[in-house]
Short mmCIF file of C-alpha atoms in Angstrom, two decimals:
data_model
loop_
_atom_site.label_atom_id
_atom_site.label_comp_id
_atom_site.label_asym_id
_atom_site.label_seq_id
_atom_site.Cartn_x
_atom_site.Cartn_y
_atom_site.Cartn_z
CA UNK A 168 0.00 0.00 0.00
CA UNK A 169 1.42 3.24 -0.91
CA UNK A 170 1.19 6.58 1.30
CA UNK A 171 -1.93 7.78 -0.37
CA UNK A 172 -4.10 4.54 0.79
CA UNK A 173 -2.34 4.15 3.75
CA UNK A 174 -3.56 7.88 4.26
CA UNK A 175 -7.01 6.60 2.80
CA UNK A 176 -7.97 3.87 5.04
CA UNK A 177 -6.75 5.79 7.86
CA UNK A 178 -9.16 8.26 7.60
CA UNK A 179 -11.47 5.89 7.19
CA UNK A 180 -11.25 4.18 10.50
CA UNK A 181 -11.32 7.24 12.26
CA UNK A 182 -14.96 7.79 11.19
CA UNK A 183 -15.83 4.54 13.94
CA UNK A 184 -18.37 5.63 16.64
CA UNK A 185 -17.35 6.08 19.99
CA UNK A 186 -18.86 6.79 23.32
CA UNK A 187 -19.02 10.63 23.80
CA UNK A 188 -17.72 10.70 20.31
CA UNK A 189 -14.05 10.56 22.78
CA UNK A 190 -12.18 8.88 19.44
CA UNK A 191 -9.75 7.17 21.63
CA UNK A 192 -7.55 5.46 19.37
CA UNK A 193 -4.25 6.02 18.19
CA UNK A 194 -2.22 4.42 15.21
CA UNK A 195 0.61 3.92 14.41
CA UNK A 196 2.51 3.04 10.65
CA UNK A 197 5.26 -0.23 11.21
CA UNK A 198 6.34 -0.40 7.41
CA UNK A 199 4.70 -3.54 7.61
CA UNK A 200 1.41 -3.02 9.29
CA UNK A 201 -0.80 -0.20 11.26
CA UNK A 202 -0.86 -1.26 15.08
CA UNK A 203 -4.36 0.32 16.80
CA UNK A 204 -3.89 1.48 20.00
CA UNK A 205 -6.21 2.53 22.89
CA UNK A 206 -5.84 5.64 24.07
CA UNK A 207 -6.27 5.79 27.82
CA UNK A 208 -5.79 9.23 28.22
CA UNK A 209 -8.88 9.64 26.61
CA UNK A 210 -11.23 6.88 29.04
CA UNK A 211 -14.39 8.57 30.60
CA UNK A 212 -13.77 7.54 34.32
CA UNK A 213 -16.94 7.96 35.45
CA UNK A 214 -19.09 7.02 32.43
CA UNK A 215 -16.82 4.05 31.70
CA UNK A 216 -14.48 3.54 34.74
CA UNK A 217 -12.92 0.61 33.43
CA UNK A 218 -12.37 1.04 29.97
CA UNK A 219 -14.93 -1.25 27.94
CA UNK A 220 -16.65 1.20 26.03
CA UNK A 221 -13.18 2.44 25.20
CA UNK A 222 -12.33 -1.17 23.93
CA UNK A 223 -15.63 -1.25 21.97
CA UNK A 224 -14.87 1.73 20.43
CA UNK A 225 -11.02 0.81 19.25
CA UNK A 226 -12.58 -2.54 17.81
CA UNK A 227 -15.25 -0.62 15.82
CA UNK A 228 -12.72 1.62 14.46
CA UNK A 229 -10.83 -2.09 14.05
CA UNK A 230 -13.30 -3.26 12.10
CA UNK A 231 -13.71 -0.55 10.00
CA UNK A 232 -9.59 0.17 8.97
CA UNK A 233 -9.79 -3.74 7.96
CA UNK A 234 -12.58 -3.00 5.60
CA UNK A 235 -11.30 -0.06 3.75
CA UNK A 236 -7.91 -1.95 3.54
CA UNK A 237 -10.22 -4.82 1.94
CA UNK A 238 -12.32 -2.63 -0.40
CA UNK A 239 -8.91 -1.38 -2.01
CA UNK A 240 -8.19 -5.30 -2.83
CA UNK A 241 -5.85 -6.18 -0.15
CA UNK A 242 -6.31 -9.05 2.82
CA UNK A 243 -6.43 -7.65 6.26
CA UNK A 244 -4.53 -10.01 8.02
CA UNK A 245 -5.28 -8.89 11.70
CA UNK A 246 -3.70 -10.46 14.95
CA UNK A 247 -5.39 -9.23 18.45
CA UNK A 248 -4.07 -8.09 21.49
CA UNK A 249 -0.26 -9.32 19.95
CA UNK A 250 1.67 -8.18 23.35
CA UNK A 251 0.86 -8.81 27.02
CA UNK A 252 3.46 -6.29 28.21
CA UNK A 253 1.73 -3.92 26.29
CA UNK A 254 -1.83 -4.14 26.79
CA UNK A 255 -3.09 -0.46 25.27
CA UNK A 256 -1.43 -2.48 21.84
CA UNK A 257 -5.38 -3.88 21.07
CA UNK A 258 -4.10 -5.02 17.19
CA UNK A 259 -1.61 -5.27 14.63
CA UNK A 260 -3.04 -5.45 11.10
CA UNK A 261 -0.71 -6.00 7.95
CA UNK A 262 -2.28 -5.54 4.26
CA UNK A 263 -1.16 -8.86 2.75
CA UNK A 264 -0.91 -9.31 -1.69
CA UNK A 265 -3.79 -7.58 -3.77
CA UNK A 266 -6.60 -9.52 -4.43
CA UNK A 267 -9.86 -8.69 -5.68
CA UNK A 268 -12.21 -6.97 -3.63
CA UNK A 269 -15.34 -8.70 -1.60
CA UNK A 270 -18.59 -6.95 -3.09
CA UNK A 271 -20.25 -7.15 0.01
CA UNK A 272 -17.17 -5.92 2.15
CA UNK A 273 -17.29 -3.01 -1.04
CA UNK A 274 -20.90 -2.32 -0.12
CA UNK A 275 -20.14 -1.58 3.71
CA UNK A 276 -16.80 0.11 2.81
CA UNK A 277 -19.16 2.39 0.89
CA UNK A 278 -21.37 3.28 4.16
CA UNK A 279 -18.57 4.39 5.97
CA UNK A 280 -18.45 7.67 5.33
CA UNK A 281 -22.47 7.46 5.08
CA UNK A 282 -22.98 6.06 8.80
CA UNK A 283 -24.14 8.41 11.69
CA UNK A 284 -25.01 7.68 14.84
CA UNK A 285 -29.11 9.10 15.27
CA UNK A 286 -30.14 10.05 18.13
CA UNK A 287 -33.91 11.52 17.05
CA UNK A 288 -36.97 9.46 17.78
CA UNK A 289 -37.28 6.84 14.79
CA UNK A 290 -40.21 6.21 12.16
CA UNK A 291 -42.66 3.65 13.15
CA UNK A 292 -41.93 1.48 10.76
CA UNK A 293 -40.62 -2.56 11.28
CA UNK A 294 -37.63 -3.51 10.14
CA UNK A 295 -37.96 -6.53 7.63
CA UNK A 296 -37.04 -9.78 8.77
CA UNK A 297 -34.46 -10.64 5.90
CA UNK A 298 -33.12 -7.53 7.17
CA UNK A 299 -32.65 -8.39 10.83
CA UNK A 300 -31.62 -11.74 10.05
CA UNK A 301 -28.55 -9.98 7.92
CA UNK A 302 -27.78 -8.06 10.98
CA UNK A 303 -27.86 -10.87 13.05
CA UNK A 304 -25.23 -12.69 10.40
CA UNK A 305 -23.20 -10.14 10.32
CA UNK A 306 -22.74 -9.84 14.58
CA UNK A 307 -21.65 -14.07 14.29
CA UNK A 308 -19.45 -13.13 11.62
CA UNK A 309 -17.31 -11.36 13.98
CA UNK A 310 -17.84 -13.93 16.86
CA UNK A 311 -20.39 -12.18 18.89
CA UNK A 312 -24.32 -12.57 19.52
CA UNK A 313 -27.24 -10.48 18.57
CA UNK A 314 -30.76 -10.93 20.65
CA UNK A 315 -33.25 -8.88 19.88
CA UNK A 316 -35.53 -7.61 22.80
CA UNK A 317 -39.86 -7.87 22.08
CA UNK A 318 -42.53 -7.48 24.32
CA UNK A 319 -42.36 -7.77 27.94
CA UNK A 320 -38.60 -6.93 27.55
CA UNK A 321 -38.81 -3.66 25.73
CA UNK A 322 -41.22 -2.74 28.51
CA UNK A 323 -38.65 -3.83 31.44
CA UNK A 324 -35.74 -1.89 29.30
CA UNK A 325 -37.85 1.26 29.66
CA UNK A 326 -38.17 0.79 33.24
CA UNK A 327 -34.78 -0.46 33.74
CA UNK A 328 -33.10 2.11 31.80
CA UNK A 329 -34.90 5.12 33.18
CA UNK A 330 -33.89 3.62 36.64
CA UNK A 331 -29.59 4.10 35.22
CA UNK A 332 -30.47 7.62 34.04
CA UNK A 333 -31.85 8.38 37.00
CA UNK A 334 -28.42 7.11 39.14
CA UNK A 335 -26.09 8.43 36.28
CA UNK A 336 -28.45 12.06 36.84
CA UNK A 337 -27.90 11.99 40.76
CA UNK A 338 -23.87 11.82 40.35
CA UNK A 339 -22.43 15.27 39.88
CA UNK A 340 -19.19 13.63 38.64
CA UNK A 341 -21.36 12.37 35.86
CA UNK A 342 -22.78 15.30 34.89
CA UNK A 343 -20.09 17.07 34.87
CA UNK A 344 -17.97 14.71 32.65
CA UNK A 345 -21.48 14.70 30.26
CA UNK A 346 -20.79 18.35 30.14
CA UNK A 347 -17.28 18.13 29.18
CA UNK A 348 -17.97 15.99 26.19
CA UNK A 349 -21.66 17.42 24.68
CA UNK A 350 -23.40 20.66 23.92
CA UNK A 351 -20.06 21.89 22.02
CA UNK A 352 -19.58 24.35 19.61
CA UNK A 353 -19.33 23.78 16.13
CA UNK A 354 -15.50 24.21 15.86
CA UNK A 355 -14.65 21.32 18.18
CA UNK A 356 -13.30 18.29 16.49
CA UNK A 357 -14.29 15.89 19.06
CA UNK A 358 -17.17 15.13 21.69
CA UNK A 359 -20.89 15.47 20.51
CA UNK A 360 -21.52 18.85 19.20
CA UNK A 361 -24.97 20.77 20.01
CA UNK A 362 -26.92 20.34 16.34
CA UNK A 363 -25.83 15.97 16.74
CA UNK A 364 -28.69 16.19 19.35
CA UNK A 365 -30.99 18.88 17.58
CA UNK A 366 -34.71 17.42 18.16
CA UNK A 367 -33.60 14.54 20.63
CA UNK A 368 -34.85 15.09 24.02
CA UNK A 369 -32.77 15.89 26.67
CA UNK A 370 -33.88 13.25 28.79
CA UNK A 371 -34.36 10.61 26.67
CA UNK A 372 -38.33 10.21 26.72
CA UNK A 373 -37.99 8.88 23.58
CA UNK A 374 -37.44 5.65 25.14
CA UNK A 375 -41.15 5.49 26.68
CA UNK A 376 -42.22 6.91 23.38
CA UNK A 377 -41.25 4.39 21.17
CA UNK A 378 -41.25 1.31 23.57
CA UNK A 379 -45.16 2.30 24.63
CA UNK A 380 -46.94 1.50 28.15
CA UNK A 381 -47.36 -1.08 29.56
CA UNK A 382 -49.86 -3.37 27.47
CA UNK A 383 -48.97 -1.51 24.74
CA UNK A 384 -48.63 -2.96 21.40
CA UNK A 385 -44.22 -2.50 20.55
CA UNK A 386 -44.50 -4.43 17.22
CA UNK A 387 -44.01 -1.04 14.94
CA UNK A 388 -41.41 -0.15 17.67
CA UNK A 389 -37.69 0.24 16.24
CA UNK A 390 -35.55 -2.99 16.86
CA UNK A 391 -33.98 -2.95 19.84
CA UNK A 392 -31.18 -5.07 20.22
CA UNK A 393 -27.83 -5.98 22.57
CA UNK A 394 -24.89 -6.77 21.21
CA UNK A 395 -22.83 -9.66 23.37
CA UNK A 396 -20.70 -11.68 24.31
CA UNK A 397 -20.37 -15.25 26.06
CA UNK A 398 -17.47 -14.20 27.74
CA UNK A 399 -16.12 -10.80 29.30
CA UNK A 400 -13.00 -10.27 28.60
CA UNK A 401 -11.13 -7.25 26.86
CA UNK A 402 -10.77 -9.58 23.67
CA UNK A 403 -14.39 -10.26 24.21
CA UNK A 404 -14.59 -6.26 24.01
CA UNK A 405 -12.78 -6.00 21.31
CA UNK A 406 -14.58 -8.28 18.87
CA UNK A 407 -17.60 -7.02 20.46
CA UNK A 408 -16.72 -3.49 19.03
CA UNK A 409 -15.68 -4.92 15.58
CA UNK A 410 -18.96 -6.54 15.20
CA UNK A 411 -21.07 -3.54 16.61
CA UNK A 412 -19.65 -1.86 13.18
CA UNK A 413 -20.38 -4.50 11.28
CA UNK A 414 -24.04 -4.48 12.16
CA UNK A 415 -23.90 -0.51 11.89
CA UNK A 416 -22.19 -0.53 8.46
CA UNK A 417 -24.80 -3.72 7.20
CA UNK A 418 -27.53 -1.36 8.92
CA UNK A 419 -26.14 1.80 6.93
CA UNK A 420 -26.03 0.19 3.47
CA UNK A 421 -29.54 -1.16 3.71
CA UNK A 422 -31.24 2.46 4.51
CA UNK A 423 -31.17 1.89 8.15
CA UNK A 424 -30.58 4.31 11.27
CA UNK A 425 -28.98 3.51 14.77
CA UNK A 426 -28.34 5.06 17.72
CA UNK A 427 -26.91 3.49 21.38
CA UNK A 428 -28.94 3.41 24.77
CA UNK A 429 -26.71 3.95 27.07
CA UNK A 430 -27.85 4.24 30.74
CA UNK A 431 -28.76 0.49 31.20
CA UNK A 432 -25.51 -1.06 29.26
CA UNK A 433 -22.73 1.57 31.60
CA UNK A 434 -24.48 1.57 34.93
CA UNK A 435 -22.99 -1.88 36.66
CA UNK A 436 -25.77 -2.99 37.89
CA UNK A 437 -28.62 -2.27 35.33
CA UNK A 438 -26.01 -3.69 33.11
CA UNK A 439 -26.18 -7.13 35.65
CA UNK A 440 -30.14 -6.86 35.38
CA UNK A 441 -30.03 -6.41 31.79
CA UNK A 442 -28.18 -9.66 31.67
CA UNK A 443 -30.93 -11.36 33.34
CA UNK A 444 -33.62 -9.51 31.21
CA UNK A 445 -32.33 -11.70 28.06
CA UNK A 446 -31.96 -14.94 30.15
CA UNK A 447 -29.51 -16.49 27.58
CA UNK A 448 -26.41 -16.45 29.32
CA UNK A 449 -24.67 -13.72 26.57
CA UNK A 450 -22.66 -10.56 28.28
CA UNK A 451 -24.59 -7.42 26.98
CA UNK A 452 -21.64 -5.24 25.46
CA UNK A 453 -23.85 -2.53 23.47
CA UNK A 454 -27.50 -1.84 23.17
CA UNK A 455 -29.25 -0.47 20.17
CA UNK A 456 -32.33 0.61 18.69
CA UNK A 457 -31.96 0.57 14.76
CA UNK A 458 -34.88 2.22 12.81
CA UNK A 459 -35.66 4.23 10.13
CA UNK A 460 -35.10 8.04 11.02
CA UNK A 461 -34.52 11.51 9.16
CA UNK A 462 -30.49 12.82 7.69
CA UNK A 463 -28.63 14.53 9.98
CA UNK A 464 -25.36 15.79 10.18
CA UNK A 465 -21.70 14.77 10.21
CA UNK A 466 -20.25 14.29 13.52
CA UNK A 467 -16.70 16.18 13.27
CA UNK A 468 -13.33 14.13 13.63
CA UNK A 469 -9.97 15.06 14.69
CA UNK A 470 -7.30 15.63 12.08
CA UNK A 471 -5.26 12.28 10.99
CA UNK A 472 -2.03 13.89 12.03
CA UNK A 473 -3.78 13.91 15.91
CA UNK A 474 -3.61 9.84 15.92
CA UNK A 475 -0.55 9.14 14.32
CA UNK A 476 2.05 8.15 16.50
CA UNK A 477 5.96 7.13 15.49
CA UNK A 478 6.94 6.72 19.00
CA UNK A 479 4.25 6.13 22.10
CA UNK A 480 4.28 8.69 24.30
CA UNK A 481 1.73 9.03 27.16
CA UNK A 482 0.53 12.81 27.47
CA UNK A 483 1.20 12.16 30.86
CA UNK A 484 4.73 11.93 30.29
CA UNK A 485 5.52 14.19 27.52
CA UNK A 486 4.01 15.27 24.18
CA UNK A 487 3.50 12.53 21.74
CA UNK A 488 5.46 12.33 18.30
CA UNK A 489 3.28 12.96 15.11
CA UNK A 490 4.11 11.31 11.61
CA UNK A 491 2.78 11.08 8.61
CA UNK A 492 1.52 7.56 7.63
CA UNK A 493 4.19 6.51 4.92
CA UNK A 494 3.81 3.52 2.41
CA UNK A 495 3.35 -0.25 3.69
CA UNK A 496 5.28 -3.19 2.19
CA UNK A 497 2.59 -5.47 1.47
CA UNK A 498 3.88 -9.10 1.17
#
């Protein structure tokens, strides 16, 4: 791969959602491969005191450097977690000899730039069967599990996740962390900026909108579903986040909008209950609702030269070293 693709699929990763829109990642150009690091400087300690929705972030922006790398006809050939003494080193991927491109991997390299995270109330309308079943696929492609939540469920969700927002709402540490990452101006290249959450409510009562009362009928409800593992581990984590983009990318290409609920998935214990809601034994690592909603707007990202590193460099200990991504030798 030469500079100008290495450059390309770069940018491409760094589109990957991310809690808070916090981008921590950081890359770094071998000669022979891009390693993906976390970036721990960048961990929510409140929100996400130890690190998982960090880890699901890095593996969504995992998943999505290994398909642009694909869609420009090279194999991804991706090794996790390669180093114990270094455990912020999440993966090591190394473009192996051209071949010809996957159409289907094509199609979601295409959403990429296309995929936003929506966090307006959805249409009513159900989302087709084939089309839930390809969402399902694409979550045990990258080793993880899919339920869906119906009925009685969706109606425990609401009460269980209005129960986390109330908690997360009572904890002045949260809200001030919240307030560090949202309501920002339009010049900020990180963090959710005001007009991401034009005509979302504040508190989230589009939760009891959609899922109904009690007794209600949730059929024409957007799909709500969790996103898990059978273990929890960081590598659980980590494929976890690489098949959350999947699903988001397969969502994306077929005219579909998603968004995260996010009370009952970081509070510990609604997490724990949440667990027990789907009574199948999988670790609930990210919660959607996926549904048909309205455009919106292009959540900013930091500049490229902000995530390259050439040497590792906490910003605890001392500014970090910026490159330029140079070619790859591709064997």
């Amino acid at each position: 791969m030469n500079s100008e693709q290495v450059n390309s699929v770069l940018r491409s990763a760094t589109l990957a959602p991310s809690t808070l829109n916090t981008q921590p990642w950081l890359f770094r150009c071998t000669g022979t491969g891009i390693e993906l690091h976390a970036d721990s400087d960048r961990i929510l300690p409140v929100t996400d005191p130890d690190g998982r929705h960090l880890v699901l972030s890095c593996g969504a922006a995992l998943f999505t450097l290994r398909t642009a790398i694909h869609a420009l006809g090279f194999h991804p050939a991706t090794t996790l977690m390669p180093s114990r003494a270094d455990p912020d080193l999440l993966a090591v991927v190394r473009p192996l000899a051209e071949r010809t491109p996957d159409p289907k991997v094509a199609r979601l390299a295409r959403a990429i730039p296309r995929r936003r995270t929506n966090r307006r109330p959805f249409l009513s309308s159900v989302v087709p069967k084939p089309t839930l079943a390809a969402l399902r696929h694409a979550t045990e492609l990258e080793h993880a599990w899919m339920p869906s939540l119906e009925g009685e469920q969706c109606r425990l969700l609401r009460d269980l996740d209005a129960r986390a927002r109330r908690e997360q709402l009572a904890d002045p540490a949260f809200i001030a962390e919240l307030g560090r990452w949202t309501e920002l101006g339009a010049s900020t290249r990180d963090g959710v900026p005001s007009y991401a959450t034009e005509g979302s409510p504040a508190d989230e009562s589009w939760l009891l909108d959609e899922f109904g009362e009690a007794g209600s009928d949730t059929r024409r409800a957007p799909l709500v579903v969790v996103i898990g593992s059978l273990t929890d581990e960081r590598i659980d984590r980590l494929q976890a986040g690489q098949a959350l983009q999947r699903v988001l990318l397969t969502a994306t290409a077929a005219g579909l909008d998603a968004s995260f609920i996010s009370p009952s998935i970081m509070v510990r214990e609604a997490r724990a209950e949440l667990r027990r809601i789907l009574g199948c034994g999988v670790w609930p690592q990210v919660l959607l609702r996926v549904g048909y909603g309205s455009p919106l707007p292009w959540t900013p990202r930091r500049p490229l030269e902000d995530v390259l590193l050439d040497t590792l460099v906490s910003a605890r200990g001392g500014p970090d070293p910026r490159v330029r991504a140079g070619p790859l030798h591709c064997v």
